[in-house]
PDB file of C-alpha atoms in Angstrom:
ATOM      1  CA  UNK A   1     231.374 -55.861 -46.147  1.00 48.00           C
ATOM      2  CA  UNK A   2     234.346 -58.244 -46.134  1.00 45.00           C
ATOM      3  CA  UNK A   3     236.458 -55.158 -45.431  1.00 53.00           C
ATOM      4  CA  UNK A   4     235.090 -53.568 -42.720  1.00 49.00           C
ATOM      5  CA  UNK A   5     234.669 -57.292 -41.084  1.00 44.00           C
ATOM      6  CA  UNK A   6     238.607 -57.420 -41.902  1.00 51.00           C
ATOM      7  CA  UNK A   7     239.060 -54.080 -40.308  1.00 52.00           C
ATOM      8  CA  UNK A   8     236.705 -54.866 -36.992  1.00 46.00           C
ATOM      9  CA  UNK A   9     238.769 -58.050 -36.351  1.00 51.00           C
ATOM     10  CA  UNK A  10     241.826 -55.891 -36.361  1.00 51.00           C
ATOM     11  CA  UNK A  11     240.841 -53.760 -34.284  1.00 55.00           C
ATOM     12  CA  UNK A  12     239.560 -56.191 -31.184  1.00 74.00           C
ATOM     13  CA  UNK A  13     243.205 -58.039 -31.866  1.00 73.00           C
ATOM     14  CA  UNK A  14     245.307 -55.018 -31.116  1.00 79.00           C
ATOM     15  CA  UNK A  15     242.464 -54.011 -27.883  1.00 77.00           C
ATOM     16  CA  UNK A  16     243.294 -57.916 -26.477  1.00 81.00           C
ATOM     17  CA  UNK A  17     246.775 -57.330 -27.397  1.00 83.00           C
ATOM     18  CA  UNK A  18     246.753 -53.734 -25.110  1.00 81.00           C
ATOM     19  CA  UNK A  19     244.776 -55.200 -22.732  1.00 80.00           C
ATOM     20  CA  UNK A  20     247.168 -58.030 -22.131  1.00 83.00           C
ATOM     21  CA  UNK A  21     250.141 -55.517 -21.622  1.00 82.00           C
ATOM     22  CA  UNK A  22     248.150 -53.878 -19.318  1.00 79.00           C
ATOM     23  CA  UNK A  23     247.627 -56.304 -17.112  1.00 80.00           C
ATOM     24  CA  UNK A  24     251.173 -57.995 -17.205  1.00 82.00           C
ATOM     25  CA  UNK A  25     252.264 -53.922 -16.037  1.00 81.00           C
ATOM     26  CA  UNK A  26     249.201 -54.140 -13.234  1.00 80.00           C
ATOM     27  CA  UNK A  27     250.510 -57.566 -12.058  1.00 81.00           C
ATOM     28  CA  UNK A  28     253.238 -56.390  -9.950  1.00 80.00           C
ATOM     29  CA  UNK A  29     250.567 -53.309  -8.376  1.00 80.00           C
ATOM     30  CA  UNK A  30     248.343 -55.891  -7.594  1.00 81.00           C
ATOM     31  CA  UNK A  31     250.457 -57.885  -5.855  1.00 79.00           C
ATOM     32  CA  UNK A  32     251.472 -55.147  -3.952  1.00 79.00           C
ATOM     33  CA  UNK A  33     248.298 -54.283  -2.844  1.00 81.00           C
ATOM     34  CA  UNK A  34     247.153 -57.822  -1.896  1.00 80.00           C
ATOM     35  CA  UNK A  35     250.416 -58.112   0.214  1.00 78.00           C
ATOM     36  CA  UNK A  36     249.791 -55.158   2.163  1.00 79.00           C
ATOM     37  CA  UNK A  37     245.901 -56.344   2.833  1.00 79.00           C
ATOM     38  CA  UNK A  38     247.202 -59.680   3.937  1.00 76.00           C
ATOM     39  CA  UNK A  39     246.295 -60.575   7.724  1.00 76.00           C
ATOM     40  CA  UNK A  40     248.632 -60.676  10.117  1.00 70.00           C
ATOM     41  CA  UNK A  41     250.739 -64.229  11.714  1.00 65.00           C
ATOM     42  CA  UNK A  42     249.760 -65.881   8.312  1.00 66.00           C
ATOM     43  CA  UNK A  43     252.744 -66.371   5.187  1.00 65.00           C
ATOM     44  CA  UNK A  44     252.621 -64.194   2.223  1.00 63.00           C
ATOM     45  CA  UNK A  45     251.726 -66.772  -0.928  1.00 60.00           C
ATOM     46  CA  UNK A  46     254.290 -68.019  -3.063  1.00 61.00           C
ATOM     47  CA  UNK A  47     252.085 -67.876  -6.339  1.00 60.00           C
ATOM     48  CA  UNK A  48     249.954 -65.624  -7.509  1.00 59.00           C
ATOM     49  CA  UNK A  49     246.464 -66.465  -5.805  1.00 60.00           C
ATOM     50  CA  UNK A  50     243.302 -64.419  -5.170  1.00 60.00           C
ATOM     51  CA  UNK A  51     242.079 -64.380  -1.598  1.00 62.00           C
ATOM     52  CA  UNK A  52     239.567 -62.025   0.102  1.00 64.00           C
ATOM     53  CA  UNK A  53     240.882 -62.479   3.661  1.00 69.00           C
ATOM     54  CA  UNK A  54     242.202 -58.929   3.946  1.00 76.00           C
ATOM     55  CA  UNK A  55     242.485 -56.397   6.809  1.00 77.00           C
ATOM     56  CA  UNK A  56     243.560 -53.038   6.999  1.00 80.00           C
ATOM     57  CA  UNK A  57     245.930 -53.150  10.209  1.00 80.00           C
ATOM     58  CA  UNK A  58     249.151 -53.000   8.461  1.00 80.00           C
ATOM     59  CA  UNK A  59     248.172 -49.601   7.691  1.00 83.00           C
ATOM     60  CA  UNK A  60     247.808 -48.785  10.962  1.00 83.00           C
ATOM     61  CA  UNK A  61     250.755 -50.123  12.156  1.00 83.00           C
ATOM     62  CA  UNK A  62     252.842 -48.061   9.611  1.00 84.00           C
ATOM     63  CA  UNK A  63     251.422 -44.620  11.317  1.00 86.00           C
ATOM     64  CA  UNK A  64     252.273 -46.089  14.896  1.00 83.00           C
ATOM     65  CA  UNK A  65     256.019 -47.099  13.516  1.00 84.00           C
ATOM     66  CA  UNK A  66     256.979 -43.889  11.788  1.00 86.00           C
ATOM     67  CA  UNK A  67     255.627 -40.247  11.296  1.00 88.00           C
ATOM     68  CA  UNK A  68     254.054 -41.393   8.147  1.00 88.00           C
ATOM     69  CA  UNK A  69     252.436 -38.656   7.441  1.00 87.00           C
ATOM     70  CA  UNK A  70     255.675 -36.037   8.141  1.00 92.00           C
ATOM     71  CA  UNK A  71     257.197 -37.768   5.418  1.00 92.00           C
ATOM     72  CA  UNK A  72     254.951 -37.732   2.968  1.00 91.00           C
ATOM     73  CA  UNK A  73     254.704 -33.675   3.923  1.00 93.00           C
ATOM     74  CA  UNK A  74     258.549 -33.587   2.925  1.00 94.00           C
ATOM     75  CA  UNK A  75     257.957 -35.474  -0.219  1.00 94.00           C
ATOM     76  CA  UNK A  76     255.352 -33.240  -1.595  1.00 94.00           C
ATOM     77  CA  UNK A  77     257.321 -30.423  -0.824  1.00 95.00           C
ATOM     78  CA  UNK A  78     260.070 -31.427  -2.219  1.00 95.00           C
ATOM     79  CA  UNK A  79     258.261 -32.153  -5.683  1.00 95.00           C
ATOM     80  CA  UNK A  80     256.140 -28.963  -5.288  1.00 95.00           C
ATOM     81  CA  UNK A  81     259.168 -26.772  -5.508  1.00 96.00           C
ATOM     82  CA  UNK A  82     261.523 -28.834  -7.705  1.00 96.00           C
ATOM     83  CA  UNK A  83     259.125 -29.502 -10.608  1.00 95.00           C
ATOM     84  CA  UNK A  84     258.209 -26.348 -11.510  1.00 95.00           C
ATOM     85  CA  UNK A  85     261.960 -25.275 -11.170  1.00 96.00           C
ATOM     86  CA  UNK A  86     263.351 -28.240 -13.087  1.00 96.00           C
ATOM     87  CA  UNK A  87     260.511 -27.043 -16.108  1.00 95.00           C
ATOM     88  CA  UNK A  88     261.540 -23.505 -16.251  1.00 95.00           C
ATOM     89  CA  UNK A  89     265.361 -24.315 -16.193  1.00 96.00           C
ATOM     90  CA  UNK A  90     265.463 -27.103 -18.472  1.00 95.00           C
ATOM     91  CA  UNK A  91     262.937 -25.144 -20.812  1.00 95.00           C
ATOM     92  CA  UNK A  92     265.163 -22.144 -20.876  1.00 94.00           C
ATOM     93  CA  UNK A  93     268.160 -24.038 -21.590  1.00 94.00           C
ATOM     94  CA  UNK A  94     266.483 -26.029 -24.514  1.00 94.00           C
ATOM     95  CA  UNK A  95     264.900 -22.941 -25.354  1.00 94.00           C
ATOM     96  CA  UNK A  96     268.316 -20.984 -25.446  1.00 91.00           C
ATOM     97  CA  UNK A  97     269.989 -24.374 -27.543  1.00 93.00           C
ATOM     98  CA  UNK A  98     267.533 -23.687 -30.255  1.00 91.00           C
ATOM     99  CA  UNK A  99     267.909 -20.311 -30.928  1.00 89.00           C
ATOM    100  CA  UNK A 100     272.022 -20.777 -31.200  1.00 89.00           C
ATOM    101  CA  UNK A 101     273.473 -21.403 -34.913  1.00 90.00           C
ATOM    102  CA  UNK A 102     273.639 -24.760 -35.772  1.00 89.00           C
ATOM    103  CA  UNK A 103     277.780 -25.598 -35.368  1.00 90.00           C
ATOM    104  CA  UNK A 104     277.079 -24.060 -31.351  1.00 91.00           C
ATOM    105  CA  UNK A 105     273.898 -26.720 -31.074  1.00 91.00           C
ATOM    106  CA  UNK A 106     276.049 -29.584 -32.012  1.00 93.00           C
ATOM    107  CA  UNK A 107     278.846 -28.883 -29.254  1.00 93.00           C
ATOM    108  CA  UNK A 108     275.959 -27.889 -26.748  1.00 92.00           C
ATOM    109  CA  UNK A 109     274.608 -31.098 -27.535  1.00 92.00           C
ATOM    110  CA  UNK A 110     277.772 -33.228 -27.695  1.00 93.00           C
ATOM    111  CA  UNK A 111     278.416 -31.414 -23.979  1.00 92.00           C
ATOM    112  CA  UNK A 112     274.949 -32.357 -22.446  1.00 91.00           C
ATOM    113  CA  UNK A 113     275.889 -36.082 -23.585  1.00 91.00           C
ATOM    114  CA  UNK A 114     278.922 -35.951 -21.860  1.00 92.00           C
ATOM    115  CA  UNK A 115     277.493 -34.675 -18.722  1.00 90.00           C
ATOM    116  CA  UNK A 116     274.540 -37.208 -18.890  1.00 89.00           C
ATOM    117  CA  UNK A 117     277.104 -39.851 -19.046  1.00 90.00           C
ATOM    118  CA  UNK A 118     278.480 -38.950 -15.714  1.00 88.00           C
ATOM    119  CA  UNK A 119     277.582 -41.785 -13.115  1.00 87.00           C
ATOM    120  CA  UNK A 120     275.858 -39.857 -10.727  1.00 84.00           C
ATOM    121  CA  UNK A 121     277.840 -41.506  -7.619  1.00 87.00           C
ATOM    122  CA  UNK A 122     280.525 -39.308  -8.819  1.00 88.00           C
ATOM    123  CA  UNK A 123     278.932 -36.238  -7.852  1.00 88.00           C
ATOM    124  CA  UNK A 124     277.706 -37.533  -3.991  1.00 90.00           C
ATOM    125  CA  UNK A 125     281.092 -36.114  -3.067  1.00 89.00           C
ATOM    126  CA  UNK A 126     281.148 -32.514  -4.495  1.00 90.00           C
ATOM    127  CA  UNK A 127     277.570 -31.805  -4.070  1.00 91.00           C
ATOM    128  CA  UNK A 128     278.160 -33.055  -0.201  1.00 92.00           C
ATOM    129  CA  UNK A 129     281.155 -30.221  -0.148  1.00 93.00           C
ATOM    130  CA  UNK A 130     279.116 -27.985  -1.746  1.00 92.00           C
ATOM    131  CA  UNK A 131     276.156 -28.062   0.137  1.00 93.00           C
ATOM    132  CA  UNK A 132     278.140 -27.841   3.629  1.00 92.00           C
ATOM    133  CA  UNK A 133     280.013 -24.362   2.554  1.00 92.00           C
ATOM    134  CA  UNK A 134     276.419 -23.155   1.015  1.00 91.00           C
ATOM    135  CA  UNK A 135     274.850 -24.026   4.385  1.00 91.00           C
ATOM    136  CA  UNK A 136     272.625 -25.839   2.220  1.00 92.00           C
ATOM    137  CA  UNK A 137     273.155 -28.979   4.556  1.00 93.00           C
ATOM    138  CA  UNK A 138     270.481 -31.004   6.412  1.00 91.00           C
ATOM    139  CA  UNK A 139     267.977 -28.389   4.774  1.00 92.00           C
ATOM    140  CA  UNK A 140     265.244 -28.998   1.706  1.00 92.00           C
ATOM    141  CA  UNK A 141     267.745 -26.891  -0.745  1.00 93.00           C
ATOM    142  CA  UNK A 142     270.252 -29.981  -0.856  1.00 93.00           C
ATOM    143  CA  UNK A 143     267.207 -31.785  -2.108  1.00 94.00           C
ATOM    144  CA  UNK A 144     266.065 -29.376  -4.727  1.00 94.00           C
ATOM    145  CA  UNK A 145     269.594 -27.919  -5.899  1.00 94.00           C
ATOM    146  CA  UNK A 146     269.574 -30.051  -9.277  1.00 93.00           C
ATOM    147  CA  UNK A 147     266.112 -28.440 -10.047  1.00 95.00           C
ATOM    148  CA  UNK A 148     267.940 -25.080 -10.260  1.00 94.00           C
ATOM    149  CA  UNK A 149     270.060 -26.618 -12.793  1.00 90.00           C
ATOM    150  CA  UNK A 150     267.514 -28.548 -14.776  1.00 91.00           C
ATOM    151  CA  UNK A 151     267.278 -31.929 -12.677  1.00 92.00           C
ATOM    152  CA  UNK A 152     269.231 -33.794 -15.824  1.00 92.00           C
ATOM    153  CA  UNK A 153     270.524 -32.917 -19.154  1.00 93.00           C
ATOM    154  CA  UNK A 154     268.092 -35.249 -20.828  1.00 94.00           C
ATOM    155  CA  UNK A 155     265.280 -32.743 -19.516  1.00 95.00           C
ATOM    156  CA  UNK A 156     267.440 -30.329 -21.172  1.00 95.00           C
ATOM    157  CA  UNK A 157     267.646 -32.196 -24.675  1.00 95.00           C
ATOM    158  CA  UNK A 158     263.942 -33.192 -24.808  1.00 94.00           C
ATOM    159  CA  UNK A 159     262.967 -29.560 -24.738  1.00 95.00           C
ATOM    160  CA  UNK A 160     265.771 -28.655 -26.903  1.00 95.00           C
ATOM    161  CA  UNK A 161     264.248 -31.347 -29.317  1.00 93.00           C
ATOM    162  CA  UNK A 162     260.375 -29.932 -29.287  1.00 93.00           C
ATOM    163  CA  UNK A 163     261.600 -26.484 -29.485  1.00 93.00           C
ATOM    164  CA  UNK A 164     264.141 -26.830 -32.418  1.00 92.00           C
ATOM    165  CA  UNK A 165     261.178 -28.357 -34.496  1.00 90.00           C
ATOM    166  CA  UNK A 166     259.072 -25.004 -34.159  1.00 88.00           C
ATOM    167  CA  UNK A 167     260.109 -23.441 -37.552  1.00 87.00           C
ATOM    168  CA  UNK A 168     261.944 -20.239 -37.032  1.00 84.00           C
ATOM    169  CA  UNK A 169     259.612 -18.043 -38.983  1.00 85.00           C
ATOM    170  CA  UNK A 170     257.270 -17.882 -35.998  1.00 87.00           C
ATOM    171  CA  UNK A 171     259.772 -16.792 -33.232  1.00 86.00           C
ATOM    172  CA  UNK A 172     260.734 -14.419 -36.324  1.00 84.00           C
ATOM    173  CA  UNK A 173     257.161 -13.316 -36.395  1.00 86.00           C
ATOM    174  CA  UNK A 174     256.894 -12.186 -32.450  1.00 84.00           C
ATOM    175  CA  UNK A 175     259.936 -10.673 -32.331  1.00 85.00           C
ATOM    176  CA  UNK A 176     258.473  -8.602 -35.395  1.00 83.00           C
ATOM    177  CA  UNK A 177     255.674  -7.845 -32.780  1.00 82.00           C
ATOM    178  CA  UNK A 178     258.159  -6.605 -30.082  1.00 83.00           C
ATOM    179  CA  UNK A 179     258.342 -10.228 -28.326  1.00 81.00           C
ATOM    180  CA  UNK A 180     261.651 -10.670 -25.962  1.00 85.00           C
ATOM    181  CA  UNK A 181     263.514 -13.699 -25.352  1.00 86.00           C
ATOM    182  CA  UNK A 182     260.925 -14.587 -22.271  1.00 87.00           C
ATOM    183  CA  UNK A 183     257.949 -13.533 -24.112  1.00 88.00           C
ATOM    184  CA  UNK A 184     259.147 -15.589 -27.368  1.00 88.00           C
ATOM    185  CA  UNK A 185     259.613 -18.761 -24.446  1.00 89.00           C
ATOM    186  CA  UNK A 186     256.569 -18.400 -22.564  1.00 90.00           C
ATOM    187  CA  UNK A 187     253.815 -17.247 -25.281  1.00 88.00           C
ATOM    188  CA  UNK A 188     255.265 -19.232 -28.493  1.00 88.00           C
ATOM    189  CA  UNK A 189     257.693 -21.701 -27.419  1.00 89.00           C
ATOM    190  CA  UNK A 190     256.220 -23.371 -24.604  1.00 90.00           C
ATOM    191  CA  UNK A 191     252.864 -23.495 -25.424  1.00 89.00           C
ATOM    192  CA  UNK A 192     253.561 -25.743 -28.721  1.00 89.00           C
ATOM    193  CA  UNK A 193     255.630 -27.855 -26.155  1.00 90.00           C
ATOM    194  CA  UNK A 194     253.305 -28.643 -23.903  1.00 89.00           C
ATOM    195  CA  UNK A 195     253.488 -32.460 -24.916  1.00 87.00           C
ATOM    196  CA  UNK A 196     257.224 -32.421 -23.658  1.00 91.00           C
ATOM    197  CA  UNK A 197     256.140 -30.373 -20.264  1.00 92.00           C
ATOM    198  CA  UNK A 198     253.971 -32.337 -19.080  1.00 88.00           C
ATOM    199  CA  UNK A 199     256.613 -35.669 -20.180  1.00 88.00           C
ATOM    200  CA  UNK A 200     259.481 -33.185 -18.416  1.00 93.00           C
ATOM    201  CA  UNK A 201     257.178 -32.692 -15.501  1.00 92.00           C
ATOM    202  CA  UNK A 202     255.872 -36.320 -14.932  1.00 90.00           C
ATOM    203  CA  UNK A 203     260.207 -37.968 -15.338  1.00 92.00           C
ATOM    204  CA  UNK A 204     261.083 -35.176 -12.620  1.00 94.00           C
ATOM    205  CA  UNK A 205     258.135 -35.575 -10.691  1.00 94.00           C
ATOM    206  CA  UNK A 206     259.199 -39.434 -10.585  1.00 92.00           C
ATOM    207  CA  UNK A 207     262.637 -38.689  -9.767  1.00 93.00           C
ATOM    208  CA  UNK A 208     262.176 -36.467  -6.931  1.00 95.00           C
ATOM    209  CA  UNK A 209     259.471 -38.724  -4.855  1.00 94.00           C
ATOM    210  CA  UNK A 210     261.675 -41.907  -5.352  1.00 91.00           C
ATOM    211  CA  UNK A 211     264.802 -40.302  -4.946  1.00 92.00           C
ATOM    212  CA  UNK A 212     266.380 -41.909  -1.344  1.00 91.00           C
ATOM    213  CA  UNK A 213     269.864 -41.586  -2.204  1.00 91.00           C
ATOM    214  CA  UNK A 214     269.977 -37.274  -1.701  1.00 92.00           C
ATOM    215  CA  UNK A 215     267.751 -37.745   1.785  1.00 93.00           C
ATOM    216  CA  UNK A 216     270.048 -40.600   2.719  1.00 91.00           C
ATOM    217  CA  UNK A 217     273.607 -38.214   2.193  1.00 92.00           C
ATOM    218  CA  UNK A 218     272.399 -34.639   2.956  1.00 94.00           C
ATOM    219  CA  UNK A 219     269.807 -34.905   5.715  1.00 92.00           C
ATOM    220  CA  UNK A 220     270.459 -35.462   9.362  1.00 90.00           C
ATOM    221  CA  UNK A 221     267.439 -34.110  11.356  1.00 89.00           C
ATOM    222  CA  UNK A 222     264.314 -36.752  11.279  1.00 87.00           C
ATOM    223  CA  UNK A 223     261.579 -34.727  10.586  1.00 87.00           C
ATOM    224  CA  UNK A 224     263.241 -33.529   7.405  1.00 90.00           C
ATOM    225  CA  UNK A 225     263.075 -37.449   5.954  1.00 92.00           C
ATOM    226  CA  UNK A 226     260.844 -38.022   2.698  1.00 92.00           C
ATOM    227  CA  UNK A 227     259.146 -41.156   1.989  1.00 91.00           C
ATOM    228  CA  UNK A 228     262.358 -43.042   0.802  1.00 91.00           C
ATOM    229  CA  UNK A 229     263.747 -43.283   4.209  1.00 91.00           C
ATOM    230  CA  UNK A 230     260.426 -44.076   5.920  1.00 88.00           C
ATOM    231  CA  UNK A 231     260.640 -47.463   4.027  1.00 86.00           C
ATOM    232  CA  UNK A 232     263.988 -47.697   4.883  1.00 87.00           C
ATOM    233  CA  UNK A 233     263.345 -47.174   8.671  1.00 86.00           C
ATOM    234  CA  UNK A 234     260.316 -49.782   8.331  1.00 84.00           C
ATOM    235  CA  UNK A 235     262.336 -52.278   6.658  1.00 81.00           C
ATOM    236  CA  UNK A 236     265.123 -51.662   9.319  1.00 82.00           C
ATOM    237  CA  UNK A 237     262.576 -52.133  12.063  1.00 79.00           C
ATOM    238  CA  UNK A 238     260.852 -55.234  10.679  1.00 75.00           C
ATOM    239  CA  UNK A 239     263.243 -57.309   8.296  1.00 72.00           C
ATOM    240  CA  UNK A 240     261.111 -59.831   7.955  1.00 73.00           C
ATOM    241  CA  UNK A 241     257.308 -58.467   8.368  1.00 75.00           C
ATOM    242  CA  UNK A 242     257.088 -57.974   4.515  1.00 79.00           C
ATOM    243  CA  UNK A 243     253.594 -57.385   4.829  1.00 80.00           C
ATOM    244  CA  UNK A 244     253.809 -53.805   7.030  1.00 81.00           C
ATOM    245  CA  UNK A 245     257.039 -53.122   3.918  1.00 83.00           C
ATOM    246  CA  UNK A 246     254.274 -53.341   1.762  1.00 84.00           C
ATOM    247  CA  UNK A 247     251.722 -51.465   3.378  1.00 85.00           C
ATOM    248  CA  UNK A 248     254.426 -48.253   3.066  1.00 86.00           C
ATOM    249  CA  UNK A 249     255.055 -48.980  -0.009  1.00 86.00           C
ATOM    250  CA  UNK A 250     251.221 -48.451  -0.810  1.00 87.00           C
ATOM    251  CA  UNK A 251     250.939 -45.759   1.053  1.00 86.00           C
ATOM    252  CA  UNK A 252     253.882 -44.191  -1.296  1.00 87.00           C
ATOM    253  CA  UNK A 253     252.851 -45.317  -4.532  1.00 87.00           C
ATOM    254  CA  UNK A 254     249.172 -43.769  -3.839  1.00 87.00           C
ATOM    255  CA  UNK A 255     250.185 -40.096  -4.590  1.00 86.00           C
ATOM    256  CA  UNK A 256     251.929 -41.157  -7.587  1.00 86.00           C
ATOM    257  CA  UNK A 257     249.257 -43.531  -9.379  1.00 83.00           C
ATOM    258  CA  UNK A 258     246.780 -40.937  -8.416  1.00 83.00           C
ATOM    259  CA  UNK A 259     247.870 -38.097 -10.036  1.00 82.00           C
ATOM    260  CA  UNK A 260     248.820 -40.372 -13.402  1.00 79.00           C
ATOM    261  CA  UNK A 261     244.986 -41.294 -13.557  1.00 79.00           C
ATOM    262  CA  UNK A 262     244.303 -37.790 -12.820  1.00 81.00           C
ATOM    263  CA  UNK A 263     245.961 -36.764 -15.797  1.00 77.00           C
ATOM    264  CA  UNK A 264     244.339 -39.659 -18.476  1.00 74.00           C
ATOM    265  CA  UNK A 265     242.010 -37.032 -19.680  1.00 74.00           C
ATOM    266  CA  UNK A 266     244.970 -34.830 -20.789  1.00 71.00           C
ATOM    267  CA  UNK A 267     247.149 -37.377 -21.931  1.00 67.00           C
ATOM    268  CA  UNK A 268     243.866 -38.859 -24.398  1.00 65.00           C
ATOM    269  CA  UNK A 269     243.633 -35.230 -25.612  1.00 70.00           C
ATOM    270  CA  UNK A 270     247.250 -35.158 -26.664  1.00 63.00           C
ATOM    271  CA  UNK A 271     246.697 -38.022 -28.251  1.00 57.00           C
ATOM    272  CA  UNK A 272     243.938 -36.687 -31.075  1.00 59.00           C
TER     273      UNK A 272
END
């Protein structure tokens, strides 16, 4: 009896301890939210306090500022096409690490390192050169070029990792049954991945909605902007009307939050 009292009492102190780390991560969403519901002529608080005078207008004005909604367009473009491209690169290159001999892993390994250590300001330069004499300039390609590539090295090494723990005795096996390299990826390989897809697919998912540094260098027409810019062009516009910043920034971080609490059910399955 004294046992499973011990155990119970255990149990509620790590769910308070969770649900205190939960809320210190929803503190800053919170405020975000409140700021962009906060009327209009009246100072944003200085503490954290809890007030139901809210309006919606700061929404509205962020449609009549900029094309809003053109933006957002771009942006899920730009993550509809470079997602699955970054997972089916960086999955064949991890896939391709693991089947190499050992001494070739290490220097593929010790190279990826290298190339993740590269500040990525390095590379605004050549990729800007590179784009122009591709034609890829002021087009959605400049944005989605890394995808081709794998997005990041570290993509590349995280697959690398869940595919060199598969023991080699089942690729063995389906190549026994007349599997090829893509049919060894696609029907053995990834599947006991998936954990690492979806982690793959959520970091580049991430990395292509908040990315306003590409936009910024390789687009020049307007209605090619992603979301990035927009709150760039409404902090621009109205310095110091942090409420209508705010309101943008909700408007970005909806797509985003939605799809993570979309994907709870999937993420408590991986974890049984």
């Amino acid at each position: 009896m004294f046992s499973k009292l011990r155990r119970l009492e255990i149990g509620d102190w790590r769910f308070w301890l969770r649900l205190l780390a939960t809320a210190v991560f929803l503190l800053p969403l919170i405020w975000l939210l409140t700021a962009a519901l906060h009327p209009v002529g009246q100072p944003l608080p200085t503490s954290l306090t809890i007030s139901f005078d809210w309006t919606l207008a700061n929404f509205s004005r962020v449609w009549e500022l900029v094309p809003i909604g053109r933006f957002t367009l771009n942006s899920l473009l730009v993550v509809i096409l470079a997602v699955p491209l970054t997972l089916v690169t960086s999955s064949w290159a991890g896939f391709g690490m693991a089947q190499l001999p050992k001494a070739s892993q290490r220097r593929w390994i010790v190279l990826s390192l290298a190339v993740l250590m590269v500040p990525g300001v390095a590379l605004w330069a050549t990729r800007f050169l590179l784009y122009s004499r591709l034609g890829w300039y002021d087009s959605i390609l400049a944005l989605i070029a890394p995808a081709f590539m794998g997005s990041s090295p570290f993509f590349v090494l995280m697959f690398y990792r869940a595919f060199r723990r598969i023991p080699l005795a089942i690729f063995e096996a389906g190549r026994l049954e007349g599997a090829g390299v893509l049919a060894s990826w696609w029907q053995i390989g990834l599947p006991l991945a998936r954990p690492t897809a979806v982690g793959v697919a959520i970091l580049s998912f991430v990395l292509y909605w908040g990315d306003f540094v590409s936009p910024l260098l390789y687009l020049r027409s307007e209605s090619r902007y992603t979301l990035p810019i927009a709150l760039q062009l409404l902090q621009q516009l109205t310095p110091s009307d942090w409420r209508l910043l705010m309101a943008g920034a909700v408007l970005a971080t909806i797509i985003p939050v939605g799809l993570f609490l979309l994907l709870q059910p999937y993420f408590a399955r991986l974890g049984r």
